[in-house]
Tab-separated table of C-alpha atoms and ligand atoms in Angstrom:
chain	number	residue	atom	x	y	z
A	1	UNK	CA	88.369	0.577	90.737
A	2	UNK	CA	85.508	0.210	87.970
A	3	UNK	CA	82.917	-2.035	89.030
A	4	UNK	CA	82.453	-5.371	86.451
A	5	UNK	CA	79.279	-6.477	85.587
A	6	UNK	CA	78.050	-9.812	84.040
A	7	UNK	CA	75.186	-9.347	81.688
A	8	UNK	CA	73.215	-11.905	79.984
A	9	UNK	CA	71.082	-11.135	76.582
A	10	UNK	CA	73.688	-8.573	75.992
A	11	UNK	CA	73.706	-9.528	72.062
A	12	UNK	CA	70.513	-7.514	71.459
A	13	UNK	CA	67.610	-5.331	72.780
A	14	UNK	CA	67.542	-4.436	76.398
A	15	UNK	CA	70.889	-6.637	77.525
A	16	UNK	CA	72.795	-4.610	74.723
A	17	UNK	CA	71.460	-1.313	75.721
A	18	UNK	CA	72.200	-2.018	79.607
A	19	UNK	CA	76.020	-3.223	78.593
A	20	UNK	CA	76.396	-0.182	76.412
A	21	UNK	CA	75.249	2.523	78.921
A	22	UNK	CA	77.389	0.705	81.869
A	23	UNK	CA	80.465	0.413	79.487
A	24	UNK	CA	80.034	4.496	78.684
A	25	UNK	CA	79.670	5.113	82.672
A	26	UNK	CA	83.419	3.255	82.903
A	27	UNK	CA	82.134	-0.029	84.005
A	28	UNK	CA	83.822	-3.165	82.977
A	29	UNK	CA	80.990	-5.556	81.305
A	30	UNK	CA	81.115	-9.056	80.208
A	31	UNK	CA	78.283	-9.844	77.959
A	32	UNK	CA	76.525	-13.509	77.736
A	33	UNK	CA	74.655	-14.593	74.736
A	34	UNK	CA	73.952	-17.054	72.296
A	35	UNK	CA	75.568	-14.739	69.586
A	36	UNK	CA	77.044	-10.940	69.331
A	37	UNK	CA	78.447	-10.971	72.839
A	38	UNK	CA	81.524	-11.706	74.694
A	39	UNK	CA	80.733	-15.093	75.773
A	40	UNK	CA	78.650	-17.258	73.627
A	41	UNK	CA	76.566	-19.673	75.718
A	42	UNK	CA	73.213	-21.456	75.521
A	43	UNK	CA	71.235	-20.467	79.039
A	44	UNK	CA	68.776	-23.040	77.679
A	45	UNK	CA	70.436	-26.158	79.169
A	46	UNK	CA	72.415	-26.764	82.452
A	47	UNK	CA	75.526	-27.321	80.671
A	48	UNK	CA	75.518	-23.920	78.929
A	49	UNK	CA	74.558	-22.344	82.167
A	50	UNK	CA	77.658	-23.687	84.029
A	51	UNK	CA	80.150	-23.269	81.438
A	52	UNK	CA	78.659	-19.692	80.306
A	53	UNK	CA	78.936	-18.411	84.038
A	54	UNK	CA	82.543	-20.288	84.441
A	55	UNK	CA	83.725	-18.354	81.114
A	56	UNK	CA	82.211	-14.978	82.018
A	57	UNK	CA	83.728	-15.028	85.757
A	58	UNK	CA	87.214	-16.084	83.845
A	59	UNK	CA	86.662	-13.158	81.378
A	60	UNK	CA	85.916	-10.626	84.073
A	61	UNK	CA	89.395	-11.718	86.009
A	62	UNK	CA	87.629	-13.865	88.518
A	63	UNK	CA	85.523	-11.060	89.945
A	64	UNK	CA	82.012	-9.577	89.885
A	65	UNK	CA	80.171	-6.893	91.749
A	66	UNK	CA	76.854	-7.094	89.534
A	67	UNK	CA	74.968	-9.626	87.494
A	68	UNK	CA	71.948	-8.914	85.222
A	69	UNK	CA	69.913	-11.240	83.453
A	70	UNK	CA	68.232	-10.189	80.774
A	71	UNK	CA	68.353	-12.983	78.117
A	72	UNK	CA	64.847	-14.398	77.336
A	73	UNK	CA	62.668	-15.786	74.438
A	74	UNK	CA	58.855	-15.286	74.032
A	75	UNK	CA	57.960	-18.513	72.021
A	76	UNK	CA	54.824	-20.553	73.030
A	77	UNK	CA	56.840	-23.252	73.805
A	78	UNK	CA	58.884	-25.411	76.689
A	79	UNK	CA	62.158	-23.596	75.358
A	80	UNK	CA	60.598	-20.256	76.968
A	81	UNK	CA	60.819	-22.006	80.446
A	82	UNK	CA	64.329	-23.136	80.293
A	83	UNK	CA	65.796	-19.804	79.230
A	84	UNK	CA	63.303	-17.581	81.202
A	85	UNK	CA	63.211	-19.301	84.387
A	86	UNK	CA	65.956	-21.818	84.717
A	87	UNK	CA	68.616	-19.510	82.737
A	88	UNK	CA	67.912	-17.183	85.151
A	89	UNK	CA	68.023	-19.108	88.646
A	90	UNK	CA	70.568	-21.540	87.555
A	91	UNK	CA	73.016	-18.954	86.354
A	92	UNK	CA	72.532	-16.803	88.919
A	93	UNK	CA	73.493	-19.526	91.279
A	94	UNK	CA	76.489	-20.031	89.795
A	95	UNK	CA	77.656	-16.370	89.671
A	96	UNK	CA	76.094	-15.958	93.608
A	97	UNK	CA	79.572	-17.097	95.298
A	98	UNK	CA	81.728	-14.761	93.490
A	99	UNK	CA	79.105	-11.857	93.953
A	100	UNK	CA	79.417	-12.295	97.636
A	101	UNK	CA	83.284	-11.452	97.438
A	102	UNK	CA	82.311	-7.849	96.108
A	103	UNK	CA	82.123	-4.908	98.795
A	104	UNK	CA	78.674	-3.783	96.751
A	105	UNK	CA	77.627	-6.977	95.200
A	106	UNK	CA	73.982	-6.607	93.549
A	107	UNK	CA	71.813	-8.436	90.878
A	108	UNK	CA	68.866	-7.662	88.525
A	109	UNK	CA	66.524	-9.930	86.245
A	110	UNK	CA	64.498	-8.530	83.463
A	111	UNK	CA	60.860	-9.736	84.343
A	112	UNK	CA	57.885	-8.553	82.261
A	113	UNK	CA	54.490	-6.940	83.011
A	114	UNK	CA	53.224	-10.435	81.673
A	115	UNK	CA	53.819	-11.603	85.445
A	116	UNK	CA	50.235	-9.904	85.854
A	117	UNK	CA	48.875	-11.482	82.782
A	118	UNK	CA	46.754	-14.893	83.022
A	119	UNK	CA	49.230	-17.836	83.274
A	120	UNK	CA	49.067	-21.570	83.789
A	121	UNK	CA	49.224	-22.141	87.752
A	122	UNK	CA	50.520	-25.691	87.140
A	123	UNK	CA	53.333	-24.492	85.218
A	124	UNK	CA	54.108	-22.002	87.773
A	125	UNK	CA	53.702	-24.014	90.505
A	126	UNK	CA	55.818	-26.982	88.945
A	127	UNK	CA	58.886	-23.993	88.106
A	128	UNK	CA	58.906	-22.729	91.827
A	129	UNK	CA	58.863	-26.314	93.313
A	130	UNK	CA	59.618	-28.963	90.871
A	131	UNK	CA	62.638	-30.109	88.665
A	132	UNK	CA	63.534	-28.442	84.957
A	133	UNK	CA	62.128	-31.858	83.519
A	134	UNK	CA	58.788	-31.943	84.974
A	135	UNK	CA	58.260	-28.260	84.056
A	136	UNK	CA	59.186	-28.754	80.546
A	137	UNK	CA	56.835	-31.434	80.475
A	138	UNK	CA	54.109	-29.401	82.015
A	139	UNK	CA	54.999	-26.678	79.241
A	140	UNK	CA	55.104	-29.335	76.073
A	141	UNK	CA	51.343	-30.531	77.090
A	142	UNK	CA	50.677	-26.559	77.209
A	143	UNK	CA	52.263	-25.750	73.915
A	144	UNK	CA	50.536	-28.600	72.081
A	145	UNK	CA	47.290	-26.385	72.113
A	146	UNK	CA	48.198	-22.707	70.737
A	147	UNK	CA	45.869	-21.078	73.176
A	148	UNK	CA	47.510	-22.651	76.332
A	149	UNK	CA	50.897	-22.441	74.774
A	150	UNK	CA	50.769	-18.676	75.069
A	151	UNK	CA	50.557	-18.928	78.869
A	152	UNK	CA	53.931	-20.169	78.910
A	153	UNK	CA	55.515	-16.790	78.629
A	154	UNK	CA	53.600	-15.256	81.390
A	155	UNK	CA	54.024	-18.161	83.660
A	156	UNK	CA	57.987	-18.088	83.608
A	157	UNK	CA	57.710	-14.152	84.200
A	158	UNK	CA	55.330	-14.768	87.138
A	159	UNK	CA	57.630	-17.618	88.415
A	160	UNK	CA	60.680	-15.676	87.834
A	161	UNK	CA	59.360	-12.555	90.033
A	162	UNK	CA	57.978	-15.457	92.858
A	163	UNK	CA	61.795	-16.663	92.722
A	164	UNK	CA	63.351	-13.645	93.391
A	165	UNK	CA	60.782	-12.220	95.922
A	166	UNK	CA	61.342	-15.681	97.853
A	167	UNK	CA	65.193	-15.721	97.498
A	168	UNK	CA	65.822	-12.017	97.817
A	169	UNK	CA	65.495	-12.370	101.702
A	170	UNK	CA	67.424	-15.640	102.303
A	171	UNK	CA	70.845	-15.994	103.823
A	172	UNK	CA	72.529	-16.723	100.666
A	173	UNK	CA	71.155	-13.196	99.148
A	174	UNK	CA	70.213	-10.832	101.677
A	175	UNK	CA	72.107	-12.497	104.160
A	176	UNK	CA	75.383	-11.788	102.030
A	177	UNK	CA	74.405	-8.083	101.121
A	178	UNK	CA	73.447	-8.867	97.917
A	179	UNK	CA	70.084	-6.893	96.732
A	180	UNK	CA	68.325	-9.096	94.028
A	181	UNK	CA	65.161	-7.313	92.500
A	182	UNK	CA	63.262	-7.672	89.255
A	183	UNK	CA	62.189	-4.965	86.068
A	184	UNK	CA	59.067	-5.583	84.493
A	185	UNK	CA	58.805	-3.683	81.347
A	186	UNK	CA	55.603	-3.200	79.231
A	187	UNK	CA	56.438	-3.406	75.410
A	188	UNK	CA	60.059	-2.539	74.612
A	189	UNK	CA	60.914	-1.568	70.939
A	190	UNK	CA	63.576	-4.530	70.491
A	191	UNK	CA	63.553	-7.176	68.037
A	192	UNK	CA	61.577	-9.017	70.431
A	193	UNK	CA	58.636	-7.201	69.669
A	194	UNK	CA	59.242	-6.298	66.120
A	195	UNK	CA	56.738	-8.897	64.928
A	196	UNK	CA	54.044	-8.006	67.261
A	197	UNK	CA	54.248	-4.454	66.112
A	198	UNK	CA	54.402	-4.978	62.456
A	199	UNK	CA	51.006	-4.406	61.527
A	200	UNK	CA	48.190	-2.119	62.527
A	201	UNK	CA	46.051	-4.899	63.863
A	202	UNK	CA	48.344	-6.701	65.805
A	203	UNK	CA	49.917	-3.638	67.517
A	204	UNK	CA	46.136	-2.681	68.537
A	205	UNK	CA	45.879	-6.486	70.150
A	206	UNK	CA	49.293	-5.654	72.052
A	207	UNK	CA	47.811	-2.129	72.784
A	208	UNK	CA	44.691	-3.567	74.285
A	209	UNK	CA	46.441	-6.119	76.738
A	210	UNK	CA	49.115	-4.113	77.873
A	211	UNK	CA	47.977	-0.583	77.894
A	212	UNK	CA	50.671	2.067	78.133
A	213	UNK	CA	48.955	5.729	79.323
A	214	UNK	CA	52.663	6.911	80.021
A	215	UNK	CA	54.757	7.743	76.852
A	216	UNK	CA	53.439	4.438	75.263
A	217	UNK	CA	56.092	1.895	74.030
A	218	UNK	CA	59.422	1.971	75.488
A	219	UNK	CA	63.090	2.088	74.259
A	220	UNK	CA	65.396	-0.404	75.901
A	221	UNK	CA	67.107	2.353	77.832
A	222	UNK	CA	64.235	2.905	79.859
A	223	UNK	CA	64.723	-0.540	81.341
A	224	UNK	CA	68.628	-0.610	81.304
A	225	UNK	CA	68.446	2.825	83.337
A	226	UNK	CA	66.641	1.198	85.983
A	227	UNK	CA	68.674	-2.042	85.901
A	228	UNK	CA	71.754	-0.024	86.343
A	229	UNK	CA	70.288	2.043	89.507
A	230	UNK	CA	69.286	-1.361	91.064
A	231	UNK	CA	72.802	-2.747	90.574
A	232	UNK	CA	74.532	0.128	91.710
A	233	UNK	CA	76.127	0.777	95.142
A	234	UNK	CA	73.219	3.384	95.299
A	235	UNK	CA	70.916	0.433	96.001
A	236	UNK	CA	71.283	-0.408	99.231
A	237	UNK	CA	67.610	-1.381	100.642
A	238	UNK	CA	65.506	-2.460	97.511
A	239	UNK	CA	64.906	-6.357	98.140
A	240	UNK	CA	62.914	-9.014	95.964
A	241	UNK	CA	60.840	-5.999	94.180
A	242	UNK	CA	59.055	-6.599	90.987
A	243	UNK	CA	59.242	-2.736	89.808
A	244	UNK	CA	56.640	-2.287	86.740
A	245	UNK	CA	58.517	0.173	84.527
A	246	UNK	CA	55.685	-0.234	81.951
A	247	UNK	CA	53.821	3.015	81.067
A	248	UNK	CA	51.650	2.562	83.803
A	249	UNK	CA	50.118	-0.887	82.703
A	250	UNK	CA	50.131	-2.334	86.069
A	251	UNK	CA	47.979	0.420	87.677
A	252	UNK	CA	45.803	0.103	84.611
A	253	UNK	CA	45.168	-3.450	84.879
A	254	UNK	CA	45.568	-3.691	88.644
A	255	UNK	CA	43.876	-0.370	89.818
A	256	UNK	CA	45.166	2.093	92.432
A	257	UNK	CA	44.869	-0.117	95.177
A	258	UNK	CA	47.425	-2.477	95.683
A	259	UNK	CA	47.031	-2.780	99.440
A	260	UNK	CA	43.674	-4.054	100.261
A	261	UNK	CA	44.525	-7.532	100.560
A	262	UNK	CA	45.599	-6.518	104.187
A	263	UNK	CA	42.437	-4.982	105.153
A	264	UNK	CA	40.506	-8.473	106.260
A	265	UNK	CA	43.601	-9.202	108.650
A	266	UNK	CA	43.811	-6.720	111.219
A	267	UNK	CA	42.560	-9.803	114.151
A	268	UNK	CA	45.090	-11.846	112.752
A	269	UNK	CA	47.555	-8.654	113.015
A	270	UNK	CA	46.575	-8.198	116.785
A	271	UNK	CA	46.759	-11.525	117.258
A	272	UNK	CA	50.348	-11.870	116.250
A	273	UNK	CA	51.234	-8.856	118.279
A	274	UNK	CA	49.656	-10.402	121.316
A	275	UNK	CA	51.708	-13.678	120.922
A	276	UNK	CA	54.748	-11.396	120.638
A	277	UNK	CA	55.279	-12.687	116.706
A	278	UNK	CA	56.571	-10.031	114.632
A	279	UNK	CA	53.496	-8.538	112.338
A	280	UNK	CA	53.783	-8.769	108.678
B	1	LIG	P1	65.542	-9.548	72.337
B	1	LIG	O1	65.249	-10.558	71.583
B	1	LIG	O2	66.019	-8.096	71.639
B	1	LIG	O3	67.186	-9.844	73.250
B	1	LIG	C1	67.133	-11.295	74.113
B	1	LIG	C2	68.564	-11.786	73.911
B	1	LIG	O4	68.496	-13.018	74.781
B	1	LIG	C3	68.957	-12.260	72.825
B	1	LIG	O5	70.183	-11.529	72.279
B	1	LIG	C4	69.006	-13.554	72.848
B	1	LIG	O6	70.209	-14.278	71.691
B	1	LIG	C5	69.587	-13.855	74.035
B	1	LIG	N1	68.942	-15.276	74.400
B	1	LIG	C6	67.769	-15.866	73.847
B	1	LIG	N2	67.886	-17.234	74.112
B	1	LIG	C7	69.051	-17.382	74.765
B	1	LIG	C8	69.816	-18.652	75.533
B	1	LIG	N3	69.284	-19.754	75.071
B	1	LIG	N4	71.159	-18.599	75.715
B	1	LIG	C9	71.515	-17.165	75.570
B	1	LIG	N5	70.918	-15.999	75.362
B	1	LIG	C10	70.004	-16.010	74.883
B	1	LIG	O7	64.750	-9.195	73.368
B	1	LIG	P2	64.522	-8.055	74.540
B	1	LIG	O8	63.278	-7.266	74.286
B	1	LIG	O9	65.796	-7.251	74.852
B	1	LIG	O10	64.431	-9.065	75.935
B	1	LIG	C11	65.037	-8.988	76.800
B	1	LIG	C12	64.334	-9.613	78.300
B	1	LIG	O11	63.205	-8.377	78.416
B	1	LIG	C13	63.654	-10.512	78.142
B	1	LIG	O12	63.920	-11.517	79.314
B	1	LIG	C14	62.044	-10.556	77.726
B	1	LIG	O13	61.430	-11.420	78.143
B	1	LIG	C15	62.066	-8.970	78.575
B	1	LIG	N6	60.937	-8.435	78.041
B	1	LIG	C16	60.931	-7.895	77.150
B	1	LIG	C17	59.830	-7.312	76.624
B	1	LIG	C18	59.669	-6.279	75.309
B	1	LIG	O14	58.456	-5.901	75.018
B	1	LIG	N7	60.698	-6.503	74.512
B	1	LIG	C19	58.741	-6.889	77.597
B	1	LIG	C20	58.841	-7.302	78.744
B	1	LIG	C21	60.120	-8.151	78.888
């Protein structure tokens, strides 16, 4: 039987490319978006998430094998909090029980290399530990100043990567056999980046903050293909990862040594072993 996918943001850009490639490969796809898709839903509101998930499940015949969350906005306002974070976490939570019924359930989220960029620790903390109303309040304060407003997007992407990492190993996800991961793009040529890439000056700014030595700006398909693999039955053991598919910007920004965080912890490691605790 063909696999069934629910894809948010399927009306444009990365979500649209993902839905198209999945359909071309024979899958059944139900797209969810504000516009241009199968199910119209506003993922910025709790009711929109709940009703959108219910309508998508109904359209999918009550069963779903994989969920892909691509809907997002990049505005320096609190709307970005509601769509990019809660529009993912709450929507996936609505679908999770149905996903758990699949024989090969999978979920993947579109994050961003912005998860590595400067952000507001206060907003990240509010997203991870507080209510939507509190996070929106923090974002409203940041939005009052254009400089801090620009931290909102990166904060939502840092928080969603951390949420996925935390959730991925819980009984609800790993315990139910559902790999949950993030793909983090660099600069993808979609309507979202059209304005940013409209002039040589703005393009030069973008290229300075998102250096992409491998093949430069990317087509939506470069992300879609990875989302499709992560949500395929072949992915049996990737859990909680944020996979930077970004032309190399992660490496340029963070350097080649992403491991030395453990170097000062040798004593702690042996202590754990002596105490019979699992090391890690
Ligand atoms: P896009 O603007 O082409 O598509 C985003 C889609 O999300 C649109 O169809 C839009 O209607 C939908 N959407 C927005 N708000 C919604 C809401 N409240 N309810 C339901 N649907 C809503 O943008 P693109 O580039 O395809 O972005 C997809 C994801 O990729 C986003 O999460 C974005 O943050 C992320 N991303 C994009 C990058 C880029 O360079 N384009 C880079 C890194 C991450």
